[in-house]
XYZ file of C-alpha atoms in Angstrom:
781
model
C 10.023 25.797 17.788
C 9.300 24.031 21.088
C 5.749 22.916 21.875
C 3.688 25.093 24.139
C 3.062 23.891 27.731
C 0.090 21.764 28.775
C -2.030 23.066 31.646
C -3.126 20.492 34.203
C -6.240 21.561 36.185
C -6.909 19.889 39.509
C -9.055 20.729 42.582
C -6.097 20.881 44.942
C -2.379 20.305 44.500
C -0.678 18.571 46.119
C -3.116 16.257 47.884
C -1.983 13.232 49.894
C -4.807 10.975 48.811
C -4.241 11.790 45.014
C -0.768 10.257 44.504
C -1.877 9.280 40.990
C -1.983 12.871 39.882
C 1.478 13.544 41.321
C 2.721 10.455 39.525
C 1.249 11.620 36.278
C 2.867 15.023 36.545
C 6.306 13.533 37.324
C 5.894 10.933 34.560
C 4.982 13.542 31.921
C 7.876 15.789 33.074
C 10.268 12.798 32.824
C 9.228 12.490 29.197
C 10.049 16.129 28.508
C 6.598 17.499 28.598
C 6.329 21.171 29.671
C 3.522 21.583 32.221
C 1.714 24.259 34.272
C -0.365 23.086 37.213
C -3.486 25.037 38.187
C -5.584 24.345 41.310
C -9.154 25.419 41.982
C -8.724 25.339 45.770
C -5.915 25.934 48.184
C -4.011 22.831 49.323
C -4.987 21.845 52.839
C -2.910 18.789 53.769
C -0.409 19.313 56.582
C 1.580 16.225 55.440
C 2.927 16.288 51.947
C 4.338 13.534 49.755
C 8.178 13.850 49.565
C 8.026 13.381 45.764
C 6.232 16.741 45.395
C 9.764 18.413 45.692
C 10.611 16.805 42.304
C 7.790 18.618 40.422
C 9.281 21.365 38.159
C 5.997 22.818 36.880
C 4.799 26.108 38.386
C 1.570 25.694 40.520
C -0.948 28.502 40.394
C -4.153 28.978 42.308
C -7.346 29.859 40.217
C -9.303 32.532 42.083
C -12.281 34.843 41.164
C -11.757 36.885 38.050
C -10.339 40.408 38.396
C -11.163 43.241 36.097
C -7.911 42.563 34.321
C -9.011 38.983 33.737
C -12.324 40.147 32.258
C -10.641 42.574 29.965
C -8.165 39.959 28.835
C -10.927 37.475 28.025
C -13.516 39.792 26.535
C -10.944 41.561 24.415
C -10.393 38.396 22.323
C -12.023 37.312 19.087
C -15.891 37.580 18.999
C -16.062 33.956 18.028
C -14.297 32.869 21.183
C -16.333 35.185 23.435
C -19.548 33.707 21.985
C -18.254 30.140 22.367
C -17.219 30.869 26.038
C -20.556 32.472 26.829
C -22.510 29.477 25.424
C -20.302 27.021 27.278
C -20.748 28.988 30.539
C -24.553 29.065 30.017
C -24.697 25.359 29.283
C -22.516 24.406 32.301
C -23.579 26.889 34.939
C -26.310 29.198 33.736
C -27.138 31.842 36.332
C -26.983 29.393 39.173
C -23.224 29.391 39.779
C -21.691 32.778 39.088
C -18.567 32.131 41.136
C -17.765 29.196 38.820
C -18.224 31.463 35.770
C -15.895 33.993 37.325
C -13.307 31.274 38.197
C -13.490 30.003 34.617
C -12.802 33.469 33.230
C -9.888 33.949 35.576
C -8.503 30.643 34.477
C -8.907 31.445 30.751
C -6.892 34.671 31.384
C -4.226 32.626 33.163
C -4.064 30.167 30.191
C -3.660 33.012 27.746
C -0.871 34.689 29.780
C 0.904 31.303 30.143
C 0.661 30.729 26.429
C -0.703 27.194 27.071
C -1.382 24.969 23.995
C -3.742 22.338 25.606
C -5.773 22.031 28.772
C -6.137 18.674 30.675
C -8.582 18.584 33.658
C -8.546 15.949 36.349
C -11.983 14.835 37.378
C -15.059 14.952 35.119
C -17.318 17.039 37.363
C -16.545 20.594 38.332
C -12.890 20.788 37.091
C -14.010 19.522 33.669
C -16.916 21.989 33.615
C -14.548 24.928 34.392
C -12.028 23.569 31.900
C -14.685 23.410 29.157
C -15.641 27.030 29.673
C -12.123 28.324 30.025
C -10.966 26.448 26.907
C -13.761 27.933 24.868
C -12.848 31.453 25.991
C -9.146 30.842 25.399
C -9.574 29.006 22.124
C -7.899 25.863 23.344
C -8.563 22.111 23.069
C -9.199 20.343 26.348
C -9.184 16.824 27.637
C -10.354 14.996 30.819
C -9.107 12.442 33.231
C -12.159 10.765 34.737
C -11.781 8.845 37.912
C -14.639 7.427 40.080
C -16.966 9.597 42.132
C -16.794 12.293 39.439
C -18.214 9.698 36.934
C -20.940 8.023 38.876
C -22.382 10.976 40.774
C -22.416 13.499 37.941
C -25.623 14.249 35.975
C -25.346 11.890 32.978
C -26.434 14.397 30.296
C -23.911 16.967 31.446
C -21.182 14.381 31.699
C -21.914 12.978 28.216
C -21.829 16.462 26.681
C -18.401 17.125 28.190
C -17.130 13.758 26.900
C -18.278 14.625 23.314
C -16.708 18.026 23.395
C -13.386 16.945 24.857
C -10.458 16.217 22.476
C -10.133 12.930 24.414
C -10.994 11.450 27.841
C -8.804 8.979 29.694
C -10.008 6.914 32.701
C -8.280 4.747 35.119
C -10.202 1.467 34.719
C -11.747 -0.617 31.926
C -15.005 -0.602 34.085
C -15.048 3.193 33.899
C -14.265 3.279 30.245
C -17.039 0.857 29.458
C -19.509 3.011 31.493
C -18.437 6.241 29.676
C -18.442 4.617 26.184
C -22.022 3.491 26.894
C -23.020 6.928 28.057
C -21.376 8.701 25.017
C -20.647 6.130 22.231
C -19.050 8.647 19.859
C -16.794 10.246 22.441
C -12.963 9.591 22.314
C -12.696 7.688 25.605
C -9.878 5.327 26.432
C -8.457 3.417 29.393
C -5.178 4.627 30.833
C -4.251 2.854 34.059
C -2.594 4.972 36.976
C 0.854 3.586 37.116
C 3.092 3.286 40.103
C 6.774 4.160 40.417
C 8.381 0.699 40.445
C 11.816 2.167 40.905
C 10.691 3.573 44.311
C 8.669 0.457 45.153
C 11.269 -2.229 45.023
C 10.100 -5.796 45.387
C 12.314 -6.600 48.447
C 10.124 -7.443 51.481
C 11.303 -6.800 55.060
C 10.860 -9.356 57.684
C 7.228 -9.541 58.541
C 6.301 -8.240 62.031
C 4.860 -10.551 64.710
C 1.936 -10.785 65.443
C 1.157 -10.484 61.670
C -0.049 -7.164 60.365
C -3.248 -6.741 58.432
C -2.949 -3.330 56.736
C -5.517 -1.072 55.048
C -4.923 2.410 53.623
C -7.426 5.030 52.281
C -9.711 7.971 52.918
C -12.055 7.044 55.755
C -15.171 7.032 53.643
C -18.063 4.549 53.437
C -17.107 3.320 49.935
C -13.803 1.945 51.277
C -15.630 -0.706 53.369
C -13.574 -0.218 56.536
C -16.597 -1.144 58.708
C -16.572 -4.513 56.917
C -12.829 -4.892 57.810
C -13.510 -4.092 61.384
C -16.214 -6.770 61.519
C -13.938 -9.306 59.782
C -11.247 -8.561 62.477
C -13.817 -9.230 65.111
C -14.433 -12.659 63.675
C -10.671 -13.430 63.558
C -10.159 -12.180 67.087
C -13.029 -14.309 68.415
C -11.455 -17.285 66.734
C -8.343 -16.686 68.869
C -5.993 -15.585 66.038
C -2.980 -13.438 66.879
C -2.843 -10.361 64.572
C -2.922 -6.555 64.514
C -4.754 -4.409 62.012
C -3.780 -0.915 61.027
C -5.986 1.425 59.103
C -4.063 4.403 57.710
C -6.071 7.413 56.498
C -8.344 10.212 57.523
C -11.955 11.232 56.665
C -15.541 11.600 57.826
C -15.983 7.997 58.969
C -13.256 8.150 61.630
C -15.639 8.746 64.504
C -17.937 5.927 63.528
C -15.054 3.471 63.073
C -13.591 4.334 66.571
C -16.985 3.652 68.112
C -17.323 0.306 66.266
C -13.797 -0.725 67.413
C -14.523 0.126 71.031
C -17.953 -1.421 71.149
C -16.517 -4.705 69.642
C -13.702 -4.711 72.176
C -11.084 -4.662 69.373
C -8.824 -1.837 70.630
C -6.020 -4.319 71.255
C -6.291 -5.496 67.625
C -7.182 -2.446 65.507
C -5.387 0.855 65.336
C -6.431 3.948 63.374
C -3.234 5.777 62.437
C -4.676 8.811 60.676
C -2.655 10.728 58.130
C 0.761 9.271 57.495
C 3.505 10.344 55.031
C 3.640 8.295 51.894
C 7.118 6.856 52.776
C 5.691 5.482 56.050
C 2.730 3.944 54.184
C 5.070 2.028 51.914
C 7.180 0.936 54.916
C 4.039 -0.433 56.587
C 3.055 -2.274 53.345
C 6.553 -4.006 53.369
C 5.942 -5.212 56.937
C 2.368 -6.348 56.396
C 1.402 -9.975 56.015
C -1.632 -9.007 53.950
C -3.207 -5.794 52.584
C -7.038 -5.548 52.762
C -9.405 -3.085 51.086
C -13.002 -4.251 51.053
C -14.471 -1.521 48.714
C -18.189 -1.233 48.027
C -20.584 0.585 45.737
C -22.700 3.080 47.661
C -26.475 3.628 47.152
C -25.794 6.872 45.212
C -23.376 5.065 42.838
C -20.141 6.345 44.392
C -17.316 3.735 44.174
C -13.531 3.376 43.754
C -11.807 2.812 40.457
C -8.581 0.938 41.104
C -7.228 2.266 44.365
C -3.522 3.119 43.883
C -2.856 1.676 47.340
C -3.733 -1.856 45.916
C -1.066 -1.425 43.211
C 1.486 -0.167 45.699
C 0.891 -3.142 48.022
C 1.230 -5.539 45.086
C 4.370 -3.805 43.854
C 6.113 -4.591 47.226
C 4.900 -8.194 47.062
C 2.247 -7.880 49.801
C -0.727 -10.204 49.188
C -3.945 -8.356 48.556
C -7.533 -9.197 49.615
C -10.204 -7.014 48.141
C -13.675 -7.097 46.608
C -15.310 -7.584 43.226
C -16.108 -3.905 42.809
C -15.570 -1.570 39.805
C -12.011 -1.918 38.380
C -10.491 -4.005 41.209
C -10.835 -7.249 39.368
C -8.865 -5.845 36.448
C -5.713 -5.995 38.669
C -6.611 -8.527 41.328
C -7.307 -11.838 39.697
C -8.869 -14.330 42.098
C -6.362 -16.860 43.448
C -3.675 -15.617 41.175
C -2.610 -12.046 42.051
C -4.838 -11.834 45.151
C -8.053 -12.963 46.737
C -11.466 -11.382 46.038
C -14.700 -11.600 48.035
C -18.079 -9.987 47.652
C -18.524 -6.534 49.257
C -20.255 -6.181 52.647
C -19.420 -9.806 53.527
C -17.249 -9.838 56.751
C -17.421 -13.639 57.058
C -16.003 -14.101 53.537
C -13.345 -11.363 54.173
C -12.295 -12.948 57.451
C -11.966 -16.428 55.731
C -9.740 -14.897 52.963
C -7.597 -13.077 55.424
C -7.212 -16.298 57.485
C -6.107 -18.116 54.339
C -3.238 -15.677 53.717
C -2.320 -15.590 57.459
C -2.152 -19.344 57.696
C -0.516 -20.300 54.402
C 3.082 -19.124 53.814
C 3.188 -20.664 50.321
C -0.072 -18.953 49.292
C 1.127 -15.572 50.604
C 4.418 -15.943 48.681
C 2.703 -16.967 45.383
C 0.126 -14.161 45.511
C 2.848 -11.572 46.395
C 5.105 -12.618 43.558
C 2.284 -12.748 41.026
C 0.939 -9.341 42.208
C 4.442 -7.740 41.612
C 4.565 -9.334 38.173
C 1.149 -7.992 37.282
C 2.065 -4.509 38.208
C 5.327 -4.698 36.391
C 3.443 -5.934 33.241
C 0.507 -3.514 33.154
C 0.739 -0.770 35.785
C 4.233 0.644 35.625
C 4.409 4.452 35.702
C 5.797 4.754 32.166
C 3.265 2.519 30.451
C 0.055 4.509 30.022
C 1.889 7.778 30.695
C 3.619 7.413 27.368
C 0.172 6.983 25.801
C -1.202 10.104 27.480
C 1.883 12.046 26.440
C 1.337 10.982 22.811
C -2.273 12.174 22.931
C -1.252 15.561 24.472
C 1.517 15.945 21.850
C -0.906 15.248 18.946
C -3.302 17.843 20.332
C -0.490 20.510 20.679
C 0.662 19.830 17.104
C -2.954 19.875 15.933
C -2.234 16.790 13.823
C -4.628 16.502 10.862
C -7.266 13.831 11.261
C -6.109 10.438 9.887
C -8.080 8.698 7.068
C -10.794 6.545 8.686
C -11.859 2.974 7.983
C -15.528 2.453 8.799
C -16.409 -0.935 10.385
C -20.034 -1.903 9.605
C -21.329 -4.500 12.068
C -24.696 -6.182 12.774
C -24.218 -5.866 16.572
C -21.416 -4.543 18.743
C -19.935 -5.470 21.102
C -20.933 -9.094 21.463
C -19.240 -11.642 23.743
C -19.461 -14.371 21.174
C -17.619 -12.106 18.635
C -14.742 -11.037 20.730
C -12.504 -11.633 17.732
C -13.977 -8.413 16.230
C -13.165 -6.231 19.144
C -9.706 -7.799 19.390
C -9.179 -7.031 15.683
C -10.172 -3.344 16.101
C -7.940 -3.088 19.215
C -4.874 -4.414 17.404
C -5.472 -2.189 14.278
C -5.768 0.846 16.592
C -2.462 -0.071 18.323
C -0.883 -0.112 14.762
C -2.135 3.445 14.079
C -5.393 2.850 12.267
C -8.333 5.246 12.838
C -11.653 3.471 12.922
C -15.358 4.439 13.101
C -17.780 1.764 14.060
C -21.412 1.654 12.708
C -23.487 -0.857 14.551
C -26.913 -1.834 13.327
C -27.830 -3.044 16.788
C -26.308 -2.778 20.319
C -24.329 -5.733 21.520
C -24.713 -7.599 24.866
C -23.851 -6.758 28.391
C -20.958 -9.252 28.771
C -19.429 -8.172 25.402
C -19.392 -4.595 26.562
C -16.110 -5.130 28.461
C -14.425 -4.797 25.064
C -15.379 -1.063 25.025
C -12.602 -0.326 27.532
C -9.948 -1.738 25.083
C -10.705 0.357 22.029
C -10.959 4.069 21.053
C -13.214 3.908 17.983
C -16.404 6.064 18.191
C -19.561 4.020 17.711
C -22.720 5.145 15.925
C -25.724 3.051 16.644
C -28.417 3.060 13.998
C -31.975 3.907 15.027
C -33.870 0.701 15.926
C -35.998 -1.072 13.321
C -38.830 -3.436 13.650
C -38.855 -6.812 11.921
C -39.863 -6.612 8.188
C -40.859 -10.325 8.024
C -44.533 -11.047 7.812
C -45.460 -7.311 7.675
C -46.849 -5.435 4.727
C -44.084 -3.156 3.290
C -46.247 -0.029 3.441
C -46.946 -0.483 7.109
C -43.336 -1.261 7.861
C -42.099 1.905 6.068
C -44.731 3.978 7.870
C -43.307 2.662 11.297
C -39.613 2.827 10.384
C -38.847 5.410 7.663
C -39.301 8.477 9.860
C -36.012 7.829 11.783
C -34.205 7.385 8.424
C -35.969 9.959 6.335
C -33.471 12.909 6.915
C -30.474 10.692 5.903
C -32.346 9.667 2.722
C -33.311 13.252 1.973
C -29.793 14.443 2.469
C -28.343 11.844 0.113
C -31.059 12.513 -2.500
C -30.051 16.151 -2.521
C -26.245 15.715 -2.359
C -25.778 12.624 -4.511
C -29.034 12.040 -6.408
C -27.631 9.716 -9.014
C -25.898 7.360 -6.501
C -28.949 7.476 -4.155
C -31.591 6.610 -6.672
C -29.428 4.073 -8.575
C -28.689 2.192 -5.325
C -32.335 2.378 -4.232
C -33.374 0.906 -7.609
C -30.810 -1.930 -7.220
C -32.085 -2.695 -3.730
C -35.714 -2.859 -4.972
C -34.668 -5.058 -7.916
C -32.841 -7.409 -5.483
C -36.125 -7.996 -3.499
C -37.521 -9.687 -6.616
C -34.215 -11.206 -8.042
C -33.460 -12.935 -4.789
C -37.069 -13.610 -3.692
C -38.371 -16.758 -2.228
C -38.004 -19.554 -4.844
C -41.025 -21.587 -3.757
C -43.535 -18.833 -2.902
C -42.232 -15.988 -5.084
C -42.410 -13.590 -2.097
C -40.231 -10.554 -2.238
C -37.154 -10.522 -0.105
C -37.943 -7.276 1.586
C -34.899 -7.313 3.829
C -32.968 -5.462 1.085
C -35.155 -2.450 1.529
C -34.409 -2.514 5.221
C -30.622 -2.806 4.466
C -30.753 -0.047 1.998
C -32.238 2.374 4.612
C -29.520 1.274 7.111
C -26.954 1.917 4.417
C -28.408 5.406 3.718
C -28.117 6.347 7.374
C -24.490 5.303 7.494
C -23.711 6.912 4.178
C -25.124 10.223 5.305
C -22.950 10.219 8.390
C -19.816 9.253 6.374
C -20.393 12.026 3.790
C -20.871 14.635 6.504
C -17.708 13.584 8.290
C -15.666 13.421 5.079
C -12.697 11.417 6.253
C -13.676 7.840 5.569
C -11.560 6.164 2.914
C -12.518 2.458 3.264
C -15.350 0.356 4.506
C -15.166 -3.131 6.069
C -18.044 -5.390 6.981
C -17.968 -8.456 9.227
C -19.952 -11.507 8.205
C -20.715 -11.734 4.432
C -24.589 -11.651 4.698
C -26.539 -8.744 6.102
C -23.736 -6.478 7.338
C -21.799 -6.913 4.099
C -24.917 -6.190 2.020
C -25.278 -2.941 3.945
C -21.495 -2.304 3.391
C -21.876 -2.780 -0.286
C -24.801 -0.358 -0.511
C -22.782 2.209 1.549
C -19.923 1.835 -0.940
C -22.193 2.639 -3.866
C -23.823 5.590 -2.083
C -20.379 7.141 -1.104
C -18.038 5.945 -3.766
C -15.745 4.399 -1.104
C -14.147 0.984 -1.664
C -15.157 -1.915 0.624
C -13.908 -5.212 1.952
C -15.375 -7.791 4.258
C -14.623 -10.720 6.535
C -16.543 -13.981 5.976
C -16.721 -16.425 8.888
C -18.746 -19.698 8.906
C -22.561 -19.775 8.877
C -22.608 -16.752 6.557
C -20.591 -18.751 4.003
C -22.154 -22.248 4.243
C -25.860 -21.585 4.697
C -27.377 -20.681 1.319
C -30.190 -18.795 2.758
C -27.959 -15.990 3.873
C -26.667 -15.309 0.320
C -29.212 -16.709 -2.120
C -28.328 -17.159 -5.800
C -25.155 -15.402 -6.952
C -25.328 -12.743 -4.224
C -22.084 -13.869 -2.508
C -19.985 -14.061 -5.746
C -21.302 -10.573 -6.562
C -20.234 -9.234 -3.128
C -16.764 -10.823 -3.672
C -16.460 -9.379 -7.215
C -17.229 -5.852 -6.022
C -14.928 -5.977 -2.937
C -11.432 -4.498 -2.996
C -10.479 -7.621 -1.058
C -11.983 -10.206 1.266
C -10.804 -12.130 4.329
C -11.775 -15.325 5.926
C -10.538 -17.040 9.081
C -9.641 -20.559 7.814
C -8.015 -22.110 4.839
C -11.029 -24.437 4.613
C -13.285 -21.510 4.112
C -11.018 -19.980 1.514
C -10.863 -23.272 -0.387
C -14.709 -23.466 -0.300
C -15.164 -20.027 -1.696
C -12.613 -20.702 -4.430
C -14.294 -23.939 -5.383
C -17.576 -21.926 -5.916
C -15.712 -19.818 -8.429
C -15.817 -16.672 -6.330
C -13.322 -13.979 -7.379
C -12.342 -10.675 -6.006
C -9.308 -8.324 -5.780
C -7.859 -10.672 -3.183
C -9.126 -13.482 -1.030
C -6.997 -13.905 2.127
C -6.960 -16.243 5.133
C -6.245 -14.344 8.347
C -6.626 -16.319 11.521
C -8.343 -14.892 14.557
C -5.632 -14.289 17.073
C -5.853 -14.185 20.825
C -4.164 -12.297 23.707
C -1.439 -14.831 24.780
C -0.687 -12.569 27.810
C -4.257 -12.940 28.990
C -4.508 -16.633 28.122
C -1.347 -18.054 29.575
C -0.708 -21.018 31.875
C -1.294 -20.246 35.594
C 1.201 -22.176 37.681
C -0.060 -23.447 41.001
C -3.707 -22.510 40.475
C -5.289 -25.844 39.538
C -6.398 -27.851 42.596
C -5.162 -31.445 42.311
C -7.848 -32.753 44.576
C -11.155 -34.130 43.525
C -12.227 -35.638 40.172
C -10.968 -34.026 36.984
C -13.080 -31.420 35.223
C -13.918 -31.627 31.512
C -14.679 -28.085 30.229
C -16.406 -26.895 27.116
C -17.317 -23.363 26.068
C -19.617 -22.000 23.382
C -23.199 -21.006 22.512
C -25.659 -23.726 23.142
C -26.261 -24.453 19.434
C -26.301 -27.629 17.402
C -22.976 -27.139 15.570
C -20.959 -27.048 18.861
C -21.756 -30.790 19.338
C -22.754 -30.416 23.044
C -25.381 -33.197 22.732
C -22.500 -35.559 21.664
C -20.509 -34.351 24.677
C -23.312 -35.187 27.087
C -23.745 -38.624 25.515
C -19.977 -39.189 25.936
C -20.342 -38.171 29.606
C -23.031 -40.792 30.057
C -20.708 -43.469 28.573
C -17.912 -42.415 30.873
C -20.205 -42.500 33.900
C -21.330 -46.006 32.922
C -17.633 -47.138 32.869
C -17.266 -45.955 36.393
C -14.956 -43.015 35.604
C -14.967 -40.238 38.207
C -15.126 -36.739 36.558
C -17.088 -33.532 36.265
C -18.114 -31.731 33.088
C -18.864 -27.980 32.855
C -20.322 -26.398 29.729
C -20.168 -22.655 29.671
C -22.037 -20.497 27.141
C -24.959 -18.457 26.036
C -28.398 -19.919 25.608
C -29.315 -21.099 22.130
C -31.550 -23.381 20.151
C -29.966 -26.537 21.696
C -30.416 -25.453 25.276
C -33.674 -27.377 25.844
C -32.393 -30.524 24.248
C -29.140 -30.400 26.339
C -31.046 -30.045 29.592
C -33.480 -32.842 28.621
C -30.580 -35.219 27.721
C -28.828 -34.426 31.009
C -32.050 -35.294 32.977
C -32.829 -38.400 30.853
C -29.284 -39.793 31.531
C -29.322 -38.822 35.198
C -26.230 -36.655 34.796
C -27.440 -33.662 36.940
C -24.606 -34.239 39.453
C -21.956 -34.601 36.801
C -22.715 -32.226 33.942
C -23.369 -28.472 34.747
C -24.468 -25.795 32.288
C -22.992 -22.347 33.241
C -23.855 -18.923 31.880
C -21.419 -17.154 29.626
C -18.381 -15.349 31.088
C -16.289 -12.321 29.791
C -12.806 -12.970 28.626
C -10.971 -12.290 31.890
C -13.350 -14.409 33.934
C -13.053 -17.218 31.275
C -9.339 -17.372 31.897
C -10.047 -18.305 35.498
C -12.547 -20.985 34.327
C -9.893 -22.549 31.976
C -7.446 -22.525 34.911
C -9.729 -24.675 37.042
C -10.239 -27.365 34.247
C -8.258 -30.430 33.474
C -9.446 -31.256 29.857
C -11.067 -29.146 27.177
C -13.532 -30.748 24.763
C -15.351 -29.184 21.803
C -16.940 -31.844 19.519
C -18.104 -29.572 16.682
C -20.281 -30.869 13.892
C -21.813 -29.789 10.553
C -25.595 -29.291 10.654
C -28.062 -30.362 8.106
C -28.189 -26.747 6.746
C -24.401 -26.738 6.262
C -23.713 -24.510 9.214
C -20.378 -25.175 10.985
C -17.609 -23.507 12.980
C -14.438 -22.160 11.423
C -11.741 -22.446 14.071
C -13.442 -21.694 17.411
C -11.371 -19.203 19.326
C -12.033 -21.165 22.570
C -9.804 -23.999 21.165
C -6.857 -21.665 20.775
C -7.563 -20.212 24.230
C -7.605 -23.604 25.868
C -4.397 -24.564 24.097
C -2.697 -21.326 25.187
C -3.705 -22.301 28.776
C -1.979 -25.692 28.198
C -5.135 -27.663 28.581
C -5.195 -31.084 26.862
C -7.717 -30.973 24.014
C -10.271 -33.242 22.463
C -12.176 -32.081 19.396
C -13.383 -33.110 15.925
C -12.232 -32.964 12.309
C -14.641 -30.205 11.169
C -13.879 -27.246 8.905
C -10.760 -25.456 9.917
C -10.077 -27.160 13.160
C -7.334 -29.412 11.692
C -5.465 -26.226 10.820
C -5.018 -25.797 14.549
C -5.163 -29.283 16.064
C -3.006 -32.270 14.882
C -4.339 -35.630 16.162
C -1.953 -37.052 18.706
C 0.425 -34.118 18.516
C -1.277 -31.134 20.224
C -4.691 -32.674 20.883
C -6.956 -35.634 20.159
C -9.298 -35.525 17.161
C -12.329 -37.780 16.584
C -15.002 -37.911 13.938
C -18.018 -35.600 14.539
C -21.193 -37.150 15.957
C -19.421 -40.216 17.454
C -20.031 -40.016 21.209
C -18.300 -43.339 21.904
C -15.074 -42.215 20.148
C -15.350 -38.870 22.007
């Protein structure tokens, strides 16, 4: 039996400025998916994209409900009527009866078309109507979220739709991160809009003279066309020969015409209005540079990744744009294009001038832009992913067994290896739930766009150190009481036995000198109870995995006892070597109870085996990295000026940054010309590092920079000449495993200098793929 069709709900179809929806429909049909397209409003464009003729799906207009529609909908099961009425009340109440009527009409259309799944484009009104119609029709629904519909919608309503949808796709990582933060447990994933590379061949035509600066888009404030007009004024006053064409229509047309006339730029800038898509592509081929200086408006409205940027890159036209929303996900500074800050006409004019003046730069950016689109934005890439999601919904595939990841904080920039691990496991078909004791950090949040796993954040707790237990329980137990009560009723034996063990551990692993109780186990038991109650309620979790073998794994072990689900964990560095994190025989007991354990270096594994630790299996699995992201960037490094020594990591003692600064002082004394840049998060060594830089007079040579997310870090590596990380072992035993930054630098083909600490020699061979010195030896370094 063939699968039932998928309904695609849009505001209007076709619409000239929404080529991405047309491409999606064509892409799904090319994969064999049966579709029906429904539009909430009549199409109004006088010019239509020629590719519309290839659409096979019927297109129906959704109007106000007729009596026949009401009978069709209200004659269905009582359960569906109640669900529809509740959805309509939540979305529209009594304030928007026309929307309710339209939703009822749409539900009747869905029933008559025997649709199996409903997919709505835009998360505002179309998603609201889709939610109500799907409830009346008894169908699952999903959402494609874009830009304005995300940032201008009321957050609570948007979050509710995200949670109820079978899944939500959005067109940029920036959007996905925002939506995941808004609704952590929603099934949100990034799916880039692709372009038809077959229709957008890479062959460039001969550029016109004078050179053409092209821009395309709706004439709206968020596109930044006024900034482009101002930048063109700067270029014209500098005596440059060029013409600028702005293709599009919209409410800003009158204001732009006035600006052009008042600036005396009529000979340089032409507003072309609506133009067929084929003519737009032809203009892109002729253009020397494509410019789109997007901005974020005061109300939050912004672009995602404008499709016109992808199309320009696909035909090898260099792109100049702004660091707004998802644009940096496709335009990498000085690699696949040039980026400036929004609302900065001087910077925009400078960037345009660079491309106009430099043939080699224009050719390099154009070729790299085409390669980037081929690698990540082809029409068939994320369309296949969307088709798989629609197919799973149509088949009503049973939920897959879940692995619960239990983490102290998520997502964290310094623990990108965890988000990479989850991303790769999901790509292999694993279903994962994340339970995070604390939120992560802002820079680490970029990882949310790469994963699908729902995240449950535990209620915040205050510190238990230095506080009487009774007072701490009074302040913190209320948020956890219902979970504890639920477990006590459902699994009393497991609950009270685990609670008794946690209490016994406070005394068994108490402070040796003072005899004080280690009350943290009470805290970790309550956290485990909260997670266990969620897991029991959901009923699909078959395995638990903790990261770092101290607090998070203690919680994981307690959850295992409360739920009867096996567990495993990954041990890293500090959590293994510093005794205070696992006092007494706590770590061997965790290993003995685990189904298996993983660590990230052979050195760590050998250390654990030497301590007599046993478990079902102790494995070394190295942290990998994205070798597509971290790859050599030809032609980016600037050969002028002194070489740059780069180091990356948290400003903590074990990274050896004080040794690096001393080595820089020695080099300066020898008369070597160089610069050193240390990039990382503030830590306990920050003050000592700054003091040493000042004492040695290195302020003009050594710079401390704030941390950077992974994609920005790639650019930082590309600007460096040498990478140095002189790790050391601290007095407490703390040390690194194999710092991921070493592998990233090596993938970028940076020459490497490091130390023979822990697992580093498993990656770096002295004199073969790097230079290795003894830790703490600044002269050797």
